[in-house]
Short mmCIF file of C-alpha atoms in Angstrom, two decimals:
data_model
loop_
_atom_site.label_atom_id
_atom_site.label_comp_id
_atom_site.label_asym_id
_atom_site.label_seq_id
_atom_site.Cartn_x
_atom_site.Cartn_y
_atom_site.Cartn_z
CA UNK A 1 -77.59 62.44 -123.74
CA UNK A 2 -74.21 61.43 -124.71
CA UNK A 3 -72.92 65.03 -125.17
CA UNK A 4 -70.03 66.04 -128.14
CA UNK A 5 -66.73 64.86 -126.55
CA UNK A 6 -68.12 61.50 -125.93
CA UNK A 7 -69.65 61.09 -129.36
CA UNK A 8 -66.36 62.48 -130.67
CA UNK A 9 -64.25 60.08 -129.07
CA UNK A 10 -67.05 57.14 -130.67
CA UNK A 11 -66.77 58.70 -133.69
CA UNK A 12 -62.63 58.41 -133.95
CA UNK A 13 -62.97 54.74 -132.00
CA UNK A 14 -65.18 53.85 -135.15
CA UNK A 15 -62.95 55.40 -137.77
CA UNK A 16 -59.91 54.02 -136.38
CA UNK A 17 -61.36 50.69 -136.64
CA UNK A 18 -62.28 50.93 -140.78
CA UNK A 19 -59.69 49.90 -143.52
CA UNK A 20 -62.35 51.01 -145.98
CA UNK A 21 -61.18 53.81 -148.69
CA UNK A 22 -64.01 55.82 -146.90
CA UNK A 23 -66.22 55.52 -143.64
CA UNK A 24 -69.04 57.47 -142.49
CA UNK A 25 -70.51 57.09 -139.19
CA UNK A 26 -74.02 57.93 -137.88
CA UNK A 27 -75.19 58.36 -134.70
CA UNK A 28 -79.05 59.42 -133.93
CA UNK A 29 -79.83 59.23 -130.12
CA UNK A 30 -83.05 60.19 -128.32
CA UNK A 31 -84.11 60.19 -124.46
CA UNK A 32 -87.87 59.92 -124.98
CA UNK A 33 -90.84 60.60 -122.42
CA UNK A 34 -94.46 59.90 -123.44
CA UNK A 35 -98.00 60.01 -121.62
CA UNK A 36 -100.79 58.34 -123.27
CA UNK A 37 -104.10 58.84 -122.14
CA UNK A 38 -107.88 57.56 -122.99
CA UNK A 39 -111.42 57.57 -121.85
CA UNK A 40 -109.93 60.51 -119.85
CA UNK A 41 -107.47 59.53 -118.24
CA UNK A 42 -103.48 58.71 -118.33
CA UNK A 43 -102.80 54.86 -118.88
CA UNK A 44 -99.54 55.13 -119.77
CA UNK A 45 -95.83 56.68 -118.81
CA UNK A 46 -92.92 55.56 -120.52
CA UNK A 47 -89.44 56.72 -120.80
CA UNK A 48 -87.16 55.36 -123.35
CA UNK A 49 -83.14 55.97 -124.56
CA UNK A 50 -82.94 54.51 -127.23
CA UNK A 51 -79.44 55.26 -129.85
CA UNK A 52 -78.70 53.91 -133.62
CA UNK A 53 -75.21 53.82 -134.62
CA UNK A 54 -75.01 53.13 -138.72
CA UNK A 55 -71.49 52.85 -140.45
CA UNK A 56 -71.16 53.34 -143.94
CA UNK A 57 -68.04 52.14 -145.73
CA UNK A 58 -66.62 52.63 -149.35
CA UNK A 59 -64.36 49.38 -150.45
CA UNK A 60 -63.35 50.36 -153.86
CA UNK A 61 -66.15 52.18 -154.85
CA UNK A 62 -68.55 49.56 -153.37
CA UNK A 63 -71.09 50.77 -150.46
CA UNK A 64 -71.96 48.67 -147.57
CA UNK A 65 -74.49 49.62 -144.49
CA UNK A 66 -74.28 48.47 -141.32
CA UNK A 67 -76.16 49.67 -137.71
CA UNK A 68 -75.98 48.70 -134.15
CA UNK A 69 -77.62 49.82 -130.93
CA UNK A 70 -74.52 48.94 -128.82
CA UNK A 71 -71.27 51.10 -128.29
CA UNK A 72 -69.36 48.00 -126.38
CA UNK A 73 -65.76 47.40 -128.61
CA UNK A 74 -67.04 44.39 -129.62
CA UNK A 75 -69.80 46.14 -131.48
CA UNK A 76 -68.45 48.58 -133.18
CA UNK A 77 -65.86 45.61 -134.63
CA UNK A 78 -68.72 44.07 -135.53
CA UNK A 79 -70.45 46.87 -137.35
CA UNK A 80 -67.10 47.79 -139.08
CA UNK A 81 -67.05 44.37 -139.90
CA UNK A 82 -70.53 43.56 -141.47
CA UNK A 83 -70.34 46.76 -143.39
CA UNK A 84 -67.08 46.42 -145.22
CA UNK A 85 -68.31 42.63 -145.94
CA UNK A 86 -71.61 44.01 -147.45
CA UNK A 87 -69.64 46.24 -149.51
CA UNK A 88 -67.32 43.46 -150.97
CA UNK A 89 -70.14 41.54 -152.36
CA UNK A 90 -72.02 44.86 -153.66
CA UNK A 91 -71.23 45.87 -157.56
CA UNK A 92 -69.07 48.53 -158.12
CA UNK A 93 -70.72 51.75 -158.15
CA UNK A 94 -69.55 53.53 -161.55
CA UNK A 95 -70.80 57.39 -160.36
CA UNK A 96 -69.85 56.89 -156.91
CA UNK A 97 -68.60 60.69 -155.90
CA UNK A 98 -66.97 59.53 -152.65
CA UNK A 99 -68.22 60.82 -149.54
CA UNK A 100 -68.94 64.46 -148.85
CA UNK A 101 -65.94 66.88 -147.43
CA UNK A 102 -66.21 69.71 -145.53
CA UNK A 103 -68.01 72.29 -146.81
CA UNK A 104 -68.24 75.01 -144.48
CA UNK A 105 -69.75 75.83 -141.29
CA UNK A 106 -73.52 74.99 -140.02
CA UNK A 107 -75.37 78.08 -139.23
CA UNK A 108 -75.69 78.03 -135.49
CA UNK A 109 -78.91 77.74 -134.30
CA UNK A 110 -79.87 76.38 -131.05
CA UNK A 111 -82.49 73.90 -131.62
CA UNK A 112 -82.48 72.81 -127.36
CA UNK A 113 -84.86 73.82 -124.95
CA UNK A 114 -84.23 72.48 -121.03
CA UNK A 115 -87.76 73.21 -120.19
CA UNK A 116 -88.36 70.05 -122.87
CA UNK A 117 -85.66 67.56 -122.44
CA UNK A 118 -85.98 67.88 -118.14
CA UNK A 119 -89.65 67.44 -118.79
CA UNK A 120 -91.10 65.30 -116.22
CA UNK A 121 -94.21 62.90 -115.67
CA UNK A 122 -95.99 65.29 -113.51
CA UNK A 123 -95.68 68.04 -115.64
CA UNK A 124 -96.94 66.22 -118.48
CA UNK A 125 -99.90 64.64 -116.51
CA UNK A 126 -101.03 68.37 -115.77
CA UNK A 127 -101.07 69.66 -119.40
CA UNK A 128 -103.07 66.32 -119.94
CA UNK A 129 -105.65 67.20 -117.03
CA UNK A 130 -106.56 70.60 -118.52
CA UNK A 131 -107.94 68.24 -121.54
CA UNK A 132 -109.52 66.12 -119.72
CA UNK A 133 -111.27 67.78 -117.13
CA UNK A 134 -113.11 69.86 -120.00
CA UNK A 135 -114.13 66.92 -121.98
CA UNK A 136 -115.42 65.25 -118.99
CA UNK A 137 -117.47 67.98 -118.06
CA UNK A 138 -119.43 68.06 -121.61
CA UNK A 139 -119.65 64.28 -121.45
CA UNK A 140 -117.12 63.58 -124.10
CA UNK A 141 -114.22 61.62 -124.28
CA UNK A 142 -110.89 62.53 -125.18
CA UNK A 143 -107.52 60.46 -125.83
CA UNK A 144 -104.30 61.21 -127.41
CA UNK A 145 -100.54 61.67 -126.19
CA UNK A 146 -98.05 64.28 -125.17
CA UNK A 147 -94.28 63.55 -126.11
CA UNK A 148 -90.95 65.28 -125.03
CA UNK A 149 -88.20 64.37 -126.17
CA UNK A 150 -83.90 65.17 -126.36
CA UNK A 151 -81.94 63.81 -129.81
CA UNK A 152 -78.43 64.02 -130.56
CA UNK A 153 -76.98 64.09 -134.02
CA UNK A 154 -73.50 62.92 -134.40
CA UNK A 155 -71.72 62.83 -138.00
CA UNK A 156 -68.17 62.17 -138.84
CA UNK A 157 -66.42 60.74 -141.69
CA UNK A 158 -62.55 59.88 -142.74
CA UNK A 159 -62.76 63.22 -144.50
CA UNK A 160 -62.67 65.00 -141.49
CA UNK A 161 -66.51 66.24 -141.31
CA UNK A 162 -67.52 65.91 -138.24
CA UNK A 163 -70.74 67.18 -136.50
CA UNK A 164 -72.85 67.24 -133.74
CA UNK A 165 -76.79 69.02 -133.00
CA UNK A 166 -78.96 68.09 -129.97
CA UNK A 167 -82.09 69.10 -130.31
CA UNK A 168 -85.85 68.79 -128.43
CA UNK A 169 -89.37 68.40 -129.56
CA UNK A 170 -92.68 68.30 -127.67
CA UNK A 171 -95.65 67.02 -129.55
CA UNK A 172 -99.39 66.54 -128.29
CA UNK A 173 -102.42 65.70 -130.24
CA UNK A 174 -105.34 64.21 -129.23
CA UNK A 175 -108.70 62.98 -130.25
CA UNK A 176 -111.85 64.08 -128.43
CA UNK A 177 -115.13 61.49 -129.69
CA UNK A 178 -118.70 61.62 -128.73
CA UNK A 179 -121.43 59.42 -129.63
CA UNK A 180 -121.34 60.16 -133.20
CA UNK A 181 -118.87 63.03 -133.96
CA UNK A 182 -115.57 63.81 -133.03
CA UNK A 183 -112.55 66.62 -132.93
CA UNK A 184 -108.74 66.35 -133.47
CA UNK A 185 -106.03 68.64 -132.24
CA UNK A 186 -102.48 68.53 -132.93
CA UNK A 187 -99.33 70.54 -132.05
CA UNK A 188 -95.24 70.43 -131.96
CA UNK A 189 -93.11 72.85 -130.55
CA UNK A 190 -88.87 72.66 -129.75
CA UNK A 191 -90.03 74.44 -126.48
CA UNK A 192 -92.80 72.41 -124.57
CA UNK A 193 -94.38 75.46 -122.84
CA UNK A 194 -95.38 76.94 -126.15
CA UNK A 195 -98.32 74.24 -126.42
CA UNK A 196 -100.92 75.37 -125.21
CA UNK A 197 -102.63 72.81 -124.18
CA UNK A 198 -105.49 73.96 -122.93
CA UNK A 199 -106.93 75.85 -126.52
CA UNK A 200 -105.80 72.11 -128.24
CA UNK A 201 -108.19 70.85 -125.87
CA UNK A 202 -110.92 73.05 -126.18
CA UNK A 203 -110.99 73.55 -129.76
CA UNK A 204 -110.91 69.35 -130.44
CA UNK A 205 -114.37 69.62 -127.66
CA UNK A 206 -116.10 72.30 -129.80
CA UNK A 207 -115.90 69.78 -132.74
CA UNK A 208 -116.73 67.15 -131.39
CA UNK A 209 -119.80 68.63 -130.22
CA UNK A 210 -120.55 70.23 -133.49
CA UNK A 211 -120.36 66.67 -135.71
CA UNK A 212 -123.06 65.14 -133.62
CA UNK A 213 -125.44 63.55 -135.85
CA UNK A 214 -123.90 64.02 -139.14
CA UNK A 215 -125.83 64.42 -142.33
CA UNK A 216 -125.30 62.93 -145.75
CA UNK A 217 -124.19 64.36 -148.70
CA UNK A 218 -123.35 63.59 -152.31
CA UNK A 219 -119.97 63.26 -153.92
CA UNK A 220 -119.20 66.13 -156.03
CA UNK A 221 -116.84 69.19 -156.40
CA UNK A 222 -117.51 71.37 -153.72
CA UNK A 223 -115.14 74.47 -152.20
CA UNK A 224 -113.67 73.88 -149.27
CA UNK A 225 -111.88 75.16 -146.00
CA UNK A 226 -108.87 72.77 -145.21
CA UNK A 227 -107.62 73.13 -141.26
CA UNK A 228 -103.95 73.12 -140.96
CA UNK A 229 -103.85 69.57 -140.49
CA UNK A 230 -105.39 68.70 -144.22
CA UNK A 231 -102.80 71.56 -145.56
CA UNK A 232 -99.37 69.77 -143.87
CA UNK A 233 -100.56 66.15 -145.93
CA UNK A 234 -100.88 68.39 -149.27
CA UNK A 235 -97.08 69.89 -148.72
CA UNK A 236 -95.74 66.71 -147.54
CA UNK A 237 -97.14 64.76 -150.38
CA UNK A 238 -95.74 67.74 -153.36
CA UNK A 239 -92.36 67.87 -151.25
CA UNK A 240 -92.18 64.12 -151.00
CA UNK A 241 -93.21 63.18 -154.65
CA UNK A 242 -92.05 66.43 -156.80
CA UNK A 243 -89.25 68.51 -154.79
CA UNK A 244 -86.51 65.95 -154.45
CA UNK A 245 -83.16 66.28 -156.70
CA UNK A 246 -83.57 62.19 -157.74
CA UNK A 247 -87.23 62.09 -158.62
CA UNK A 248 -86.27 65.49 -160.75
CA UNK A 249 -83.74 63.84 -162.66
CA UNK A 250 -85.34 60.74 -163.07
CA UNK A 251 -88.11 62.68 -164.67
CA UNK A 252 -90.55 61.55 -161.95
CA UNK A 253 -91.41 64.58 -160.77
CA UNK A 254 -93.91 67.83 -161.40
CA UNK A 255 -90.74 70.10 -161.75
CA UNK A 256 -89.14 67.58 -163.81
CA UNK A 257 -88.45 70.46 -167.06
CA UNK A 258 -90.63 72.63 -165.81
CA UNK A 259 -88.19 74.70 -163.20
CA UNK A 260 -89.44 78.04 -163.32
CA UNK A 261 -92.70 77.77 -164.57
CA UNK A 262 -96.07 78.30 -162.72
CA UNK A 263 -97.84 75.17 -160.88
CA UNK A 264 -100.24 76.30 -158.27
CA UNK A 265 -101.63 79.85 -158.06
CA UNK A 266 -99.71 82.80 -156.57
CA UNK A 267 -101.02 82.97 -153.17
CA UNK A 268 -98.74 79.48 -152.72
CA UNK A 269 -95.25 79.76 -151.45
CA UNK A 270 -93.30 77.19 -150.05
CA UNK A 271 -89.74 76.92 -148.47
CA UNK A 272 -87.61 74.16 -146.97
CA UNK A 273 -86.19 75.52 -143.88
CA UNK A 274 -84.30 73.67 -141.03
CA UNK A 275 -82.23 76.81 -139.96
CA UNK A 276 -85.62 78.59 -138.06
CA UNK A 277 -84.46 78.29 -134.39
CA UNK A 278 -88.61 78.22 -133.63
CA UNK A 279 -89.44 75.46 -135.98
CA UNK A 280 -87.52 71.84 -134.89
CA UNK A 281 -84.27 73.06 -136.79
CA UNK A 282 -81.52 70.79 -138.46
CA UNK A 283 -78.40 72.76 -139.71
CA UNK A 284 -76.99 70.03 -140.91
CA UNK A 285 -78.13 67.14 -142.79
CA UNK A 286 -77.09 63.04 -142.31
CA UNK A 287 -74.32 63.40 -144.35
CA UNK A 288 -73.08 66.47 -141.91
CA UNK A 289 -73.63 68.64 -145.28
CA UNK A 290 -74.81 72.36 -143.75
CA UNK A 291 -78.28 72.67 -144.90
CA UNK A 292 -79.48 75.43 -146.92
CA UNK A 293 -82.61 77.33 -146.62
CA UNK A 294 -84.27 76.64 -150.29
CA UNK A 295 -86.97 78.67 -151.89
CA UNK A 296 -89.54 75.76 -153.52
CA UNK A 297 -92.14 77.42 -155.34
CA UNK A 298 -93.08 81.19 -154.67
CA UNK A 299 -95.95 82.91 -155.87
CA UNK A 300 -96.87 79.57 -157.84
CA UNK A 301 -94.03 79.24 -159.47
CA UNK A 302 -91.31 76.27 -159.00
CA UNK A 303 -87.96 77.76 -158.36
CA UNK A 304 -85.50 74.46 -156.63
CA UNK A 305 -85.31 70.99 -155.68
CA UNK A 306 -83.80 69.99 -152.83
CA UNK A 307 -80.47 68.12 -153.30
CA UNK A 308 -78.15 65.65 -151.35
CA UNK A 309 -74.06 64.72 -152.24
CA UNK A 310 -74.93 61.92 -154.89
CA UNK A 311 -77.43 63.53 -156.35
CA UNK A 312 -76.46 67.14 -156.52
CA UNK A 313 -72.58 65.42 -158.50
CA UNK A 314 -74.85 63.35 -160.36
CA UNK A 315 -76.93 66.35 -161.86
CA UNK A 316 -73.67 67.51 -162.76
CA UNK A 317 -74.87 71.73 -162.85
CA UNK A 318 -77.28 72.02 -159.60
CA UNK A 319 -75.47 72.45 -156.27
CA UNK A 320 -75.93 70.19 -152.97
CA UNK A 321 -78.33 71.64 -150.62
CA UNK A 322 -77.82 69.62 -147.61
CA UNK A 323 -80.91 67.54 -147.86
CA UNK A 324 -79.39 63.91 -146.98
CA UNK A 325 -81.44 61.40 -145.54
CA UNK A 326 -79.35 58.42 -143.62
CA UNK A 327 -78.12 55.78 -146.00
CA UNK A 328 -78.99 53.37 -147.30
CA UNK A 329 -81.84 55.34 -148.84
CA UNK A 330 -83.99 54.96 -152.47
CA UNK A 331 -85.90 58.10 -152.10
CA UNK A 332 -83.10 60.82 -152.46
CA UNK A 333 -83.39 64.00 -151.03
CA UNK A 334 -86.56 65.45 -149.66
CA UNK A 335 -87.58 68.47 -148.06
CA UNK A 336 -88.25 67.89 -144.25
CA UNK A 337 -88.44 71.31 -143.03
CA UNK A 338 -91.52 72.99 -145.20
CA UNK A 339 -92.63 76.22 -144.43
CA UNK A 340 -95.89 77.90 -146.55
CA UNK A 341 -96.24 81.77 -145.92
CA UNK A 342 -99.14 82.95 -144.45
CA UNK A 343 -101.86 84.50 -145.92
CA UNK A 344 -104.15 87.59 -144.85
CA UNK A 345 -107.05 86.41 -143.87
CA UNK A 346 -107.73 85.43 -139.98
CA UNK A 347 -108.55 81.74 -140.00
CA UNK A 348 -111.96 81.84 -138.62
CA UNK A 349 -113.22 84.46 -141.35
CA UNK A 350 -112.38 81.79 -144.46
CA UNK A 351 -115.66 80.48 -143.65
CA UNK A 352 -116.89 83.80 -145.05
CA UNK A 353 -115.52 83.14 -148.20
CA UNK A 354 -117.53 79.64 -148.75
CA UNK A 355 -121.25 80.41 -150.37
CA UNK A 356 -121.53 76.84 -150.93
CA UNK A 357 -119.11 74.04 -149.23
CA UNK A 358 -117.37 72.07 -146.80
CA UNK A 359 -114.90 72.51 -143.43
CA UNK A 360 -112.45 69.53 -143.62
CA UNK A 361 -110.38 69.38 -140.03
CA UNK A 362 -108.10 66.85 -141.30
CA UNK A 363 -107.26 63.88 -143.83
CA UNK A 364 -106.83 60.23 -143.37
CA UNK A 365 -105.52 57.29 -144.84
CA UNK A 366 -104.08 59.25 -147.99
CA UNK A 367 -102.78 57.44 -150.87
CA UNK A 368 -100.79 58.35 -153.99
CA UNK A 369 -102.99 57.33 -157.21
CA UNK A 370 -100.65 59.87 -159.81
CA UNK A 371 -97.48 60.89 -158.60
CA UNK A 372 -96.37 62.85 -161.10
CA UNK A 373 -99.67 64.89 -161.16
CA UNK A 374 -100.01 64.75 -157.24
CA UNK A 375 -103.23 62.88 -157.09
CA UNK A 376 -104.25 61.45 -153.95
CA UNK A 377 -107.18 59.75 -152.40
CA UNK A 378 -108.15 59.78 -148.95
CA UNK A 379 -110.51 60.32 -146.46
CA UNK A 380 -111.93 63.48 -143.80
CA UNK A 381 -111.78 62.82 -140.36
CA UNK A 382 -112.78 64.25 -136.85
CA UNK A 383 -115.03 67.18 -138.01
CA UNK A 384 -116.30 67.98 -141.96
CA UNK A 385 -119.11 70.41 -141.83
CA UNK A 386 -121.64 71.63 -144.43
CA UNK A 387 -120.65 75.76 -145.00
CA UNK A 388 -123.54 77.59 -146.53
CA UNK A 389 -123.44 81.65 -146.98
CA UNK A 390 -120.51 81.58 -145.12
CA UNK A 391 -121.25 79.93 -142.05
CA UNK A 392 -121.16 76.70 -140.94
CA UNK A 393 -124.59 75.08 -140.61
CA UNK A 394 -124.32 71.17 -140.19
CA UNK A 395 -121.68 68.40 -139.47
CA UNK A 396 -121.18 66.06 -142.57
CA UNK A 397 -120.36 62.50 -143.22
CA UNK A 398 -116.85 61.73 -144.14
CA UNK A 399 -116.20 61.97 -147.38
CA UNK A 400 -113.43 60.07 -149.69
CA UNK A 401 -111.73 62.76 -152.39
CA UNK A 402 -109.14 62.35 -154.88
CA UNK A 403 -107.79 65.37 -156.32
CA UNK A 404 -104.27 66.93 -157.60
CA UNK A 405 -102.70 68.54 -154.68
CA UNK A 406 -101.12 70.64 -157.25
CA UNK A 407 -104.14 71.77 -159.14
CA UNK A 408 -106.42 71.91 -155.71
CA UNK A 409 -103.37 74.54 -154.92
CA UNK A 410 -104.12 76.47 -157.85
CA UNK A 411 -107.54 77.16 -157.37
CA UNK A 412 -106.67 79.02 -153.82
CA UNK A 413 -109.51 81.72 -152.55
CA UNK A 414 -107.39 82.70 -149.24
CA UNK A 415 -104.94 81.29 -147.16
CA UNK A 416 -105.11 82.50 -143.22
CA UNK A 417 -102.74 84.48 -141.46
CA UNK A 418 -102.52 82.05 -138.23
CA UNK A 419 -99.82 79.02 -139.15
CA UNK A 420 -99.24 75.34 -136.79
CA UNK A 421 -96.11 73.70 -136.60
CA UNK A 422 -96.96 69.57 -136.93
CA UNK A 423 -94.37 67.50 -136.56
CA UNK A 424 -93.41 64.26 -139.26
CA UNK A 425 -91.47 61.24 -139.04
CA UNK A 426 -88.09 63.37 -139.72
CA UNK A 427 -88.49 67.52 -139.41
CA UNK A 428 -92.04 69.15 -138.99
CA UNK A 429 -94.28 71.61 -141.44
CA UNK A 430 -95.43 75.21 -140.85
CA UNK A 431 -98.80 75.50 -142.25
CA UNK A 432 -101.78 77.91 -142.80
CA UNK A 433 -105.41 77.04 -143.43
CA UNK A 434 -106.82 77.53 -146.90
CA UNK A 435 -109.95 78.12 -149.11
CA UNK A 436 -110.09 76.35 -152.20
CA UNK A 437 -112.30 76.33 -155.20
CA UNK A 438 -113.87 73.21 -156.57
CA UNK A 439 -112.00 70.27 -154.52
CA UNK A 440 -113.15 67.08 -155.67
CA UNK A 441 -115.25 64.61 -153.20
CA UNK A 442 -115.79 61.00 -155.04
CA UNK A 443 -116.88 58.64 -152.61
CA UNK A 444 -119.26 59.10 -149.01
CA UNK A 445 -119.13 56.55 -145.43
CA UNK A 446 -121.73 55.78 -143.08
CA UNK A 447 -119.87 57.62 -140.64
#
């Protein structure tokens, strides 16, 4: 960890460096700390610091990107250097807005818990034996990984923004296989203690144990209960494709025209929020924007997009939201902090609302067929069960399904009261289980 008066002082030795009209720097750095483990035992420790340092410069309204992994002199000339020369052979950008000023304060929340970043090998290997120990016992065999991890955000610009959030993460999933079935667990927390381990564990054992000898079953529309794991790829696909300020104005998205009207049934809300101290928070986006807590679609209905600087001037009427990823970047703004309110049901009782169906633990290998209607194809994984009057009465094949996330979401029979945080590439989702009507299977494996 660098800390904020070092990453100050890099961010004015940058700056002073630049002769652009405008200069943004970046600087994302993480001390990392995994433990792998398989057939039951750890096989792995590693520690890594690793830091990205990215520069962008305006020459006359022409951007240019550059990054480095060094903070000698000599390479922050050089990234100074490569980025105003990418920006002198780059076309003049005709809506550039210039880079964002300050626009108020972050909302302080403290995203850093000691107990994660000081984390240490032995600690980890402990939470790891309380999975293991179990699955030997009932002859299974489980694998997976624990992370912890410290980041740093720095963000200043020749505007005078400048920034700074460290943050930690713990994340632990694993995969617990048998001869012919298996189980899947997955967790994040900011604070490492709050996985529990142990219930991860157990709960990916009872699966496993359950999808022995799975039977076959035909393609077809059947109702379902998605885990929490299914739920976060159905959010992160509508937030992804739909809730993003460019593919709204380019008129590639669901809410494209359509803000407030209804498109998924009323027991679906969704918010973007990276200000929840509990839930890997980002106050500030990688522009150094503050970032707004933004109401998505409640009760059904679609209510915002999430907007960056270009975008949000580029709309000219809808305001930025602090929803900057780091530049260069084609995909706009995206929501990276989803949050879908609970339900009232307990999770284990939306079995009892399934006469005829299917348990789905999780999704795999999902793939965008329409993205303006949300339809994706994929697979279940580690535990699909046959439901019948409400209980759950034989594992299943995997199945392939394609089917609108958006109109799967509108068919909703409960959603549970219980919700995971699961961590993504950048941010994590809060998610609940749900029963659906009709969600359609087209394909079956061998396996």
């Amino acid at each position: 960890m660098q800390g904020i008066d070092l990453l100050r002082e890099l961010a004015e030795r940058v700056l002073m460096r630049s002769p652009a009209d405008e200069t943004e720097v970046l600087y994302l750095g993480e001390d990392s700390s995994l433990t792998r483990f398989a057939n039951n035992e750890i096989h792995q420790n590693v520690a890594e610091t690793n830091l990205s340092l990215q520069v962008r410069v305006v020459v006359s309204d022409s951007v240019g990107v550059a990054s480095t992994n060094s903070l000698r002199d000599k390479a922050l000339d050089e990234v100074v250097d490569t980025a105003i020369k990418l920006a002198q052979v780059q076309p003049p950008h005709p809506e550039w807005p210039g880079l964002p000023r300050p626009s108020g304060v972050p909302v302080p929340v403290d995203g850093f818990v000691h107990a994660t970043g000081s984390a240490s090998p032995n600690e980890r290997a402990s939470m790891i034996e309380r999975v293991c120990r179990p699955a030997i016992r009932t002859g299974l065999v489980a694998s997976g990984a624990l992370q912890t991890a410290s980041q740093e955000l720095m963000v200043a610009n020749s505007h005078d923004i400048f920034v700074y959030y460290p943050s930690t993460f713990a994340d632990f999933v694993t995969v617990v296989m048998g001869d012919s079935g298996s189980g899947y667990s997955h967790q994040s927390s900011a604070d490492v203690t709050n996985i529990d381990v142990e219930a991860l564990g157990q709960a990916a054992i009872e699966k496993a144990q359950r999808s022995r000898e799975p039977i076959d079953l035909e393609p077809g529309r059947y109702d379902v209960v998605l885990e929490e794991y299914a739920v976060e790829d159905m959010v992160r696909f509508i937030s992804s494709l739909g809730l993003g300020g460019q593919a709204y104005l380019e008129g590639r998205s669901f809410a494209s025209h359509r803000l407030e009207e209804r498109v998924t049934g009323e027991q679906i809300t969704l918010i973007d929020n990276g200000l929840d101290p509990d839930r890997l928070p980002l106050p500030v986006d990688f522009e150094g924007v503050p970032r707004q807590r933004v109401m998505l679609i409640e009760n059904g209905v679609v209510r915002n997009v999430v907007w960056d600087h270009y975008w949000a001037n580029k709309s000219k009427s809808f305001h930025n939201t602090g929803h900057a990823l780091p530049a260069p970047n084609t995909y706009g703004p995206i929501p990276i902090h989803l949050q879908m309110a609970p339900g009232e049901t307990p999770k284990n009782e939306l079995v009892k609302q399934i006469e005829h169906g299917l348990w789905v633990t999780r999704f795999n290998y999902t793939r965008t067929v329409h993205p303006m209607k949300v339809i994706v194809t994929g697979l279940t994984r580690d535990g699909t069960f046959l439901i019948e009057n409400g209980e759950i009465v034989a594992p299943v094949k995997n199945l392939r399904f394609t089917e609108s996330y958006l109109e799967a979401f509108g068919r909703v029979i409960a959603v549970s009261q219980e919700r995971r945080l699961l961590k993504g590439w950048y941010g994590a989702s809060l998610v609940p289980a749900v029963a659906l009507k009709d969600f359609t299977f087209t394909g079956k494996t061998e396996f």
